[in-house]
PDB file of N, CA and C in Angstrom:
ATOM      1  N   MET A1442      79.923-113.591   4.948  1.00  0.00           N
ATOM      2  CA  MET A1442      79.814-114.264   6.139  1.00  0.00           C
ATOM      3  C   MET A1442      80.824-113.595   7.232  1.00  0.00           C
ATOM      4  N   LYS A1443      80.225-113.445   8.253  1.00  0.00           N
ATOM      5  CA  LYS A1443      80.956-112.801   9.431  1.00  0.00           C
ATOM      6  C   LYS A1443      81.229-113.824  10.456  1.00  0.00           C
ATOM      7  N   GLU A1444      82.350-113.683  11.037  1.00  0.00           N
ATOM      8  CA  GLU A1444      82.675-114.458  12.117  1.00  0.00           C
ATOM      9  C   GLU A1444      81.761-114.397  13.302  1.00  0.00           C
ATOM     10  N   TRP A1445      81.195-115.490  13.958  1.00  0.00           N
ATOM     11  CA  TRP A1445      80.237-115.356  15.107  1.00  0.00           C
ATOM     12  C   TRP A1445      80.940-115.195  16.407  1.00  0.00           C
ATOM     13  N   HIS A1446      80.540-114.488  17.227  1.00  0.00           N
ATOM     14  CA  HIS A1446      80.994-114.106  18.537  1.00  0.00           C
ATOM     15  C   HIS A1446      79.729-114.320  19.583  1.00  0.00           C
ATOM     16  N   PRO A1447      80.075-115.044  20.684  1.00  0.00           N
ATOM     17  CA  PRO A1447      78.741-115.179  21.696  1.00  0.00           C
ATOM     18  C   PRO A1447      78.399-113.748  22.200  1.00  0.00           C
ATOM     19  N   LYS A1448      79.030-112.718  22.132  1.00  0.00           N
ATOM     20  CA  LYS A1448      78.612-111.453  22.433  1.00  0.00           C
ATOM     21  C   LYS A1448      77.486-110.996  21.691  1.00  0.00           C
ATOM     22  N   ASP A1449      77.344-111.724  20.227  1.00  0.00           N
ATOM     23  CA  ASP A1449      76.460-111.110  19.502  1.00  0.00           C
ATOM     24  C   ASP A1449      74.997-111.522  19.813  1.00  0.00           C
ATOM     25  N   CYS A1450      75.044-112.522  20.597  1.00  0.00           N
ATOM     26  CA  CYS A1450      73.607-113.140  20.928  1.00  0.00           C
ATOM     27  C   CYS A1450      73.115-112.788  22.381  1.00  0.00           C
ATOM     28  N   ASP A1451      73.833-111.793  23.042  1.00  0.00           N
ATOM     29  CA  ASP A1451      73.619-111.213  24.392  1.00  0.00           C
ATOM     30  C   ASP A1451      72.089-110.820  24.282  1.00  0.00           C
ATOM     31  N   ASP A1452      71.790-110.122  23.116  1.00  0.00           N
ATOM     32  CA  ASP A1452      70.244-109.477  23.223  1.00  0.00           C
ATOM     33  C   ASP A1452      69.226-110.486  23.115  1.00  0.00           C
ATOM     34  N   CYS A1453      69.488-111.617  22.264  1.00  0.00           N
ATOM     35  CA  CYS A1453      68.674-112.797  22.161  1.00  0.00           C
ATOM     36  C   CYS A1453      68.221-113.454  23.413  1.00  0.00           C
ATOM     37  N   PHE A1454      68.912-113.273  24.531  1.00  0.00           N
ATOM     38  CA  PHE A1454      68.421-113.849  25.893  1.00  0.00           C
ATOM     39  C   PHE A1454      68.088-112.891  26.881  1.00  0.00           C
ATOM     40  N   VAL A1455      68.050-111.613  26.581  1.00  0.00           N
ATOM     41  CA  VAL A1455      67.646-110.815  27.632  1.00  0.00           C
ATOM     42  C   VAL A1455      66.131-110.397  27.393  1.00  0.00           C
ATOM     43  N   PRO A1456      65.380-110.567  28.552  1.00  0.00           N
ATOM     44  CA  PRO A1456      63.818-110.430  28.634  1.00  0.00           C
ATOM     45  C   PRO A1456      63.491-109.150  28.047  1.00  0.00           C
ATOM     46  N   TRP A1457      62.418-108.798  27.485  1.00  0.00           N
ATOM     47  CA  TRP A1457      62.102-107.459  26.772  1.00  0.00           C
ATOM     48  C   TRP A1457      61.969-106.632  27.863  1.00  0.00           C
ATOM     49  N   GLY A1458      61.375-106.834  29.179  1.00  0.00           N
ATOM     50  CA  GLY A1458      61.220-105.878  30.234  1.00  0.00           C
ATOM     51  C   GLY A1458      62.712-105.365  30.704  1.00  0.00           C
ATOM     52  N   LEU A1459      63.638-106.140  30.920  1.00  0.00           N
ATOM     53  CA  LEU A1459      64.779-105.868  31.329  1.00  0.00           C
ATOM     54  C   LEU A1459      65.619-104.993  30.348  1.00  0.00           C
ATOM     55  N   SER A1460      65.441-105.280  29.054  1.00  0.00           N
ATOM     56  CA  SER A1460      65.982-104.425  28.006  1.00  0.00           C
ATOM     57  C   SER A1460      65.401-102.784  27.984  1.00  0.00           C
ATOM     58  N   VAL A1461      64.133-102.736  28.262  1.00  0.00           N
ATOM     59  CA  VAL A1461      63.478-101.392  28.353  1.00  0.00           C
ATOM     60  C   VAL A1461      63.921-100.693  29.850  1.00  0.00           C
ATOM     61  N   GLN A1462      64.124-101.483  30.753  1.00  0.00           N
ATOM     62  CA  GLN A1462      64.488-100.958  31.932  1.00  0.00           C
ATOM     63  C   GLN A1462      66.002-100.401  31.642  1.00  0.00           C
ATOM     64  N   LYS A1463      66.819-101.110  31.111  1.00  0.00           N
ATOM     65  CA  LYS A1463      68.258-100.726  30.859  1.00  0.00           C
ATOM     66  C   LYS A1463      68.270 -99.488  29.963  1.00  0.00           C
ATOM     67  N   GLU A1464      67.476 -99.357  28.948  1.00  0.00           N
ATOM     68  CA  GLU A1464      67.481 -98.421  28.008  1.00  0.00           C
ATOM     69  C   GLU A1464      66.849 -96.974  28.782  1.00  0.00           C
ATOM     70  N   THR A1465      65.933 -97.365  29.746  1.00  0.00           N
ATOM     71  CA  THR A1465      65.273 -96.109  30.421  1.00  0.00           C
ATOM     72  C   THR A1465      66.311 -95.564  31.477  1.00  0.00           C
ATOM     73  N   ARG A1466      67.133 -96.437  31.930  1.00  0.00           N
ATOM     74  CA  ARG A1466      68.195 -96.002  32.742  1.00  0.00           C
ATOM     75  C   ARG A1466      69.212 -95.147  32.042  1.00  0.00           C
ATOM     76  N   ILE A1467      69.598 -95.705  30.783  1.00  0.00           N
ATOM     77  CA  ILE A1467      70.635 -94.796  29.778  1.00  0.00           C
ATOM     78  C   ILE A1467      70.012 -93.465  29.442  1.00  0.00           C
ATOM     79  N   LEU A1468      68.709 -93.491  28.957  1.00  0.00           N
ATOM     80  CA  LEU A1468      68.081 -92.092  28.676  1.00  0.00           C
ATOM     81  C   LEU A1468      68.088 -91.324  29.964  1.00  0.00           C
ATOM     82  N   ASN A1469      67.773 -91.628  31.103  1.00  0.00           N
ATOM     83  CA  ASN A1469      67.565 -90.743  32.218  1.00  0.00           C
ATOM     84  C   ASN A1469      69.056 -90.453  32.628  1.00  0.00           C
ATOM     85  N   LYS A1470      70.043 -91.072  32.491  1.00  0.00           N
ATOM     86  CA  LYS A1470      71.341 -90.790  32.917  1.00  0.00           C
ATOM     87  C   LYS A1470      71.774 -89.553  31.741  1.00  0.00           C
ATOM     88  N   THR A1471      71.507 -89.788  30.565  1.00  0.00           N
ATOM     89  CA  THR A1471      71.843 -88.889  29.239  1.00  0.00           C
ATOM     90  C   THR A1471      71.055 -87.528  29.684  1.00  0.00           C
ATOM     91  N   VAL A1472      69.746 -87.578  29.994  1.00  0.00           N
ATOM     92  CA  VAL A1472      68.999 -86.537  30.239  1.00  0.00           C
ATOM     93  C   VAL A1472      69.653 -85.567  31.418  1.00  0.00           C
ATOM     94  N   ASN A1473      69.826 -86.237  32.578  1.00  0.00           N
ATOM     95  CA  ASN A1473      70.619 -85.651  33.534  1.00  0.00           C
ATOM     96  C   ASN A1473      71.895 -85.122  33.334  1.00  0.00           C
ATOM     97  N   THR A1474      72.805 -85.706  32.499  1.00  0.00           N
ATOM     98  CA  THR A1474      73.859 -85.135  31.869  1.00  0.00           C
ATOM     99  C   THR A1474      73.673 -83.963  31.201  1.00  0.00           C
ATOM    100  N   LEU A1475      72.840 -83.948  30.242  1.00  0.00           N
ATOM    101  CA  LEU A1475      72.571 -82.799  29.583  1.00  0.00           C
ATOM    102  C   LEU A1475      71.954 -81.530  30.401  1.00  0.00           C
ATOM    103  N   LYS A1476      71.278 -81.902  31.392  1.00  0.00           N
ATOM    104  CA  LYS A1476      70.739 -80.858  32.279  1.00  0.00           C
ATOM    105  C   LYS A1476      72.102 -80.232  33.246  1.00  0.00           C
ATOM    106  N   ALA A1477      72.992 -81.246  33.464  1.00  0.00           N
ATOM    107  CA  ALA A1477      74.068 -80.622  34.279  1.00  0.00           C
ATOM    108  C   ALA A1477      75.011 -79.685  33.285  1.00  0.00           C
ATOM    109  N   MET A1478      74.848 -80.081  32.092  1.00  0.00           N
ATOM    110  CA  MET A1478      75.624 -79.191  30.903  1.00  0.00           C
ATOM    111  C   MET A1478      74.824 -77.875  30.793  1.00  0.00           C
ATOM    112  N   GLY A1479      73.850 -77.658  31.261  1.00  0.00           N
ATOM    113  CA  GLY A1479      73.052 -76.334  31.164  1.00  0.00           C
ATOM    114  C   GLY A1479      72.019 -76.404  30.227  1.00  0.00           C
ATOM    115  N   MET A1480      71.644 -77.416  29.574  1.00  0.00           N
ATOM    116  CA  MET A1480      70.484 -77.572  28.554  1.00  0.00           C
ATOM    117  C   MET A1480      69.164 -77.502  29.418  1.00  0.00           C
ATOM    118  N   THR A1481      68.386 -76.620  28.748  1.00  0.00           N
ATOM    119  CA  THR A1481      67.069 -76.587  29.398  1.00  0.00           C
ATOM    120  C   THR A1481      66.096 -77.852  29.086  1.00  0.00           C
ATOM    121  N   ASP A1482      64.917 -78.060  29.677  1.00  0.00           N
ATOM    122  CA  ASP A1482      63.998 -79.057  29.323  1.00  0.00           C
ATOM    123  C   ASP A1482      63.550 -78.759  27.888  1.00  0.00           C
ATOM    124  N   HIS A1483      63.276 -77.579  27.312  1.00  0.00           N
ATOM    125  CA  HIS A1483      63.112 -77.300  26.146  1.00  0.00           C
ATOM    126  C   HIS A1483      63.836 -77.943  24.984  1.00  0.00           C
ATOM    127  N   GLN A1484      65.394 -77.396  25.391  1.00  0.00           N
ATOM    128  CA  GLN A1484      66.281 -77.953  24.408  1.00  0.00           C
ATOM    129  C   GLN A1484      66.427 -79.121  24.243  1.00  0.00           C
ATOM    130  N   ILE A1485      66.285 -80.097  25.410  1.00  0.00           N
ATOM    131  CA  ILE A1485      66.299 -81.628  25.343  1.00  0.00           C
ATOM    132  C   ILE A1485      65.260 -82.219  24.709  1.00  0.00           C
ATOM    133  N   LEU A1486      63.964 -81.556  24.846  1.00  0.00           N
ATOM    134  CA  LEU A1486      62.824 -82.078  24.155  1.00  0.00           C
ATOM    135  C   LEU A1486      62.925 -82.043  22.706  1.00  0.00           C
ATOM    136  N   LYS A1487      63.450 -80.665  22.315  1.00  0.00           N
ATOM    137  CA  LYS A1487      63.642 -80.386  20.947  1.00  0.00           C
ATOM    138  C   LYS A1487      64.669 -81.299  20.398  1.00  0.00           C
ATOM    139  N   THR A1488      65.817 -81.620  20.949  1.00  0.00           N
ATOM    140  CA  THR A1488      66.838 -82.590  20.473  1.00  0.00           C
ATOM    141  C   THR A1488      66.257 -83.938  20.296  1.00  0.00           C
ATOM    142  N   ILE A1489      65.640 -84.655  21.476  1.00  0.00           N
ATOM    143  CA  ILE A1489      64.761 -85.801  21.226  1.00  0.00           C
ATOM    144  C   ILE A1489      63.767 -85.709  19.925  1.00  0.00           C
ATOM    145  N   ALA A1490      63.045 -84.788  19.757  1.00  0.00           N
ATOM    146  CA  ALA A1490      61.985 -84.817  18.883  1.00  0.00           C
ATOM    147  C   ALA A1490      62.611 -84.882  17.436  1.00  0.00           C
ATOM    148  N   GLN A1491      63.685 -84.228  17.319  1.00  0.00           N
ATOM    149  CA  GLN A1491      64.343 -84.293  15.782  1.00  0.00           C
ATOM    150  C   GLN A1491      64.745 -85.671  15.576  1.00  0.00           C
ATOM    151  N   GLY A1492      64.875 -86.785  16.476  1.00  0.00           N
ATOM    152  CA  GLY A1492      65.356 -88.009  16.311  1.00  0.00           C
ATOM    153  C   GLY A1492      64.152 -88.910  15.826  1.00  0.00           C
ATOM    154  N   PHE A1493      62.927 -88.308  15.904  1.00  0.00           N
ATOM    155  CA  PHE A1493      61.808 -89.102  15.579  1.00  0.00           C
ATOM    156  C   PHE A1493      61.012 -88.669  14.354  1.00  0.00           C
ATOM    157  N   GLU A1494      60.338 -89.558  13.548  1.00  0.00           N
ATOM    158  CA  GLU A1494      59.739 -89.252  12.503  1.00  0.00           C
ATOM    159  C   GLU A1494      58.470 -88.310  12.742  1.00  0.00           C
ATOM    160  N   ASP A1495      57.768 -88.523  13.949  1.00  0.00           N
ATOM    161  CA  ASP A1495      56.799 -87.780  14.337  1.00  0.00           C
ATOM    162  C   ASP A1495      57.177 -86.215  14.479  1.00  0.00           C
ATOM    163  N   SER A1496      56.281 -85.312  14.087  1.00  0.00           N
ATOM    164  CA  SER A1496      56.835 -83.867  14.336  1.00  0.00           C
ATOM    165  C   SER A1496      56.584 -83.520  15.721  1.00  0.00           C
ATOM    166  N   GLU A1497      55.636 -84.277  16.586  1.00  0.00           N
ATOM    167  CA  GLU A1497      55.457 -83.763  18.066  1.00  0.00           C
ATOM    168  C   GLU A1497      55.873 -84.809  18.887  1.00  0.00           C
ATOM    169  N   ILE A1498      56.575 -84.263  19.944  1.00  0.00           N
ATOM    170  CA  ILE A1498      56.785 -85.189  21.143  1.00  0.00           C
ATOM    171  C   ILE A1498      56.315 -84.662  22.358  1.00  0.00           C
ATOM    172  N   ARG A1499      55.819 -85.624  23.241  1.00  0.00           N
ATOM    173  CA  ARG A1499      55.240 -85.194  24.526  1.00  0.00           C
ATOM    174  C   ARG A1499      55.890 -85.809  25.535  1.00  0.00           C
ATOM    175  N   ASP A1500      56.176 -85.019  26.740  1.00  0.00           N
ATOM    176  CA  ASP A1500      56.727 -85.639  27.808  1.00  0.00           C
ATOM    177  C   ASP A1500      55.735 -86.148  28.759  1.00  0.00           C
ATOM    178  N   GLU A1501      56.135 -86.779  29.801  1.00  0.00           N
ATOM    179  CA  GLU A1501      55.111 -87.446  30.922  1.00  0.00           C
ATOM    180  C   GLU A1501      54.512 -86.427  31.688  1.00  0.00           C
ATOM    181  N   GLU A1502      54.636 -85.169  31.610  1.00  0.00           N
ATOM    182  CA  GLU A1502      53.801 -84.063  32.272  1.00  0.00           C
ATOM    183  C   GLU A1502      52.898 -83.420  31.180  1.00  0.00           C
ATOM    184  N   GLY A1503      52.767 -83.926  29.947  1.00  0.00           N
ATOM    185  CA  GLY A1503      51.909 -83.373  28.911  1.00  0.00           C
ATOM    186  C   GLY A1503      52.593 -82.158  28.226  1.00  0.00           C
ATOM    187  N   ASN A1504      53.863 -81.825  28.440  1.00  0.00           N
ATOM    188  CA  ASN A1504      54.247 -80.643  27.574  1.00  0.00           C
ATOM    189  C   ASN A1504      54.782 -81.088  26.369  1.00  0.00           C
ATOM    190  N   THR A1505      54.433 -80.381  25.291  1.00  0.00           N
ATOM    191  CA  THR A1505      54.683 -80.890  23.919  1.00  0.00           C
ATOM    192  C   THR A1505      55.804 -80.004  23.302  1.00  0.00           C
ATOM    193  N   TYR A1506      56.461 -80.537  22.183  1.00  0.00           N
ATOM    194  CA  TYR A1506      57.341 -79.705  21.399  1.00  0.00           C
ATOM    195  C   TYR A1506      57.109 -80.322  19.911  1.00  0.00           C
ATOM    196  N   ASP A1507      56.656 -79.139  19.101  1.00  0.00           N
ATOM    197  CA  ASP A1507      56.450 -79.562  17.681  1.00  0.00           C
ATOM    198  C   ASP A1507      57.361 -78.928  16.924  1.00  0.00           C
ATOM    199  N   LEU A1508      58.134 -80.166  16.344  1.00  0.00           N
ATOM    200  CA  LEU A1508      59.247 -79.886  15.504  1.00  0.00           C
ATOM    201  C   LEU A1508      59.120 -78.958  14.281  1.00  0.00           C
ATOM    202  N   ILE A1509      57.856 -79.138  13.976  1.00  0.00           N
ATOM    203  CA  ILE A1509      57.643 -78.345  12.596  1.00  0.00           C
ATOM    204  C   ILE A1509      57.387 -76.761  12.955  1.00  0.00           C
ATOM    205  N   THR A1510      56.515 -76.458  13.846  1.00  0.00           N
ATOM    206  CA  THR A1510      56.379 -75.047  14.379  1.00  0.00           C
ATOM    207  C   THR A1510      57.366 -74.565  15.099  1.00  0.00           C
ATOM    208  N   GLY A1511      58.241 -75.355  15.844  1.00  0.00           N
ATOM    209  CA  GLY A1511      59.100 -74.898  16.731  1.00  0.00           C
ATOM    210  C   GLY A1511      58.558 -74.459  18.062  1.00  0.00           C
ATOM    211  N   GLU A1512      57.295 -74.849  18.428  1.00  0.00           N
ATOM    212  CA  GLU A1512      56.506 -74.520  19.641  1.00  0.00           C
ATOM    213  C   GLU A1512      56.749 -75.408  20.751  1.00  0.00           C
ATOM    214  N   TYR A1513      56.842 -74.914  21.988  1.00  0.00           N
ATOM    215  CA  TYR A1513      57.067 -75.581  23.037  1.00  0.00           C
ATOM    216  C   TYR A1513      55.563 -75.081  23.941  1.00  0.00           C
ATOM    217  N   ILE A1514      55.054 -76.190  24.091  1.00  0.00           N
ATOM    218  CA  ILE A1514      53.635 -75.832  24.881  1.00  0.00           C
ATOM    219  C   ILE A1514      53.478 -76.522  26.243  1.00  0.00           C
ATOM    220  N   THR A1515      53.495 -75.772  27.319  1.00  0.00           N
ATOM    221  CA  THR A1515      53.450 -76.476  28.607  1.00  0.00           C
ATOM    222  C   THR A1515      52.000 -76.882  29.059  1.00  0.00           C
ATOM    223  N   ALA A1516      51.929 -77.887  29.635  1.00  0.00           N
ATOM    224  CA  ALA A1516      50.443 -78.382  29.689  1.00  0.00           C
ATOM    225  C   ALA A1516      49.820 -77.513  31.046  1.00  0.00           C
TER     226      ALA A1516
END
């Protein structure tokens, strides 16, 4: 048994849409930071793809990175 803390319930009361907006802002900030550090879009997509079970990841412009083949295909 763990000691309960009110902070543990913060996520219980946050509407789903607001949670998604917050996560989107965090992701955008992270991507912008990586770009400022010199990473290319290709490197960022590759890094993100490694975090998913799906071998292919697609960005909003239709570019894909296939983790298995290592191919980056622009739309």
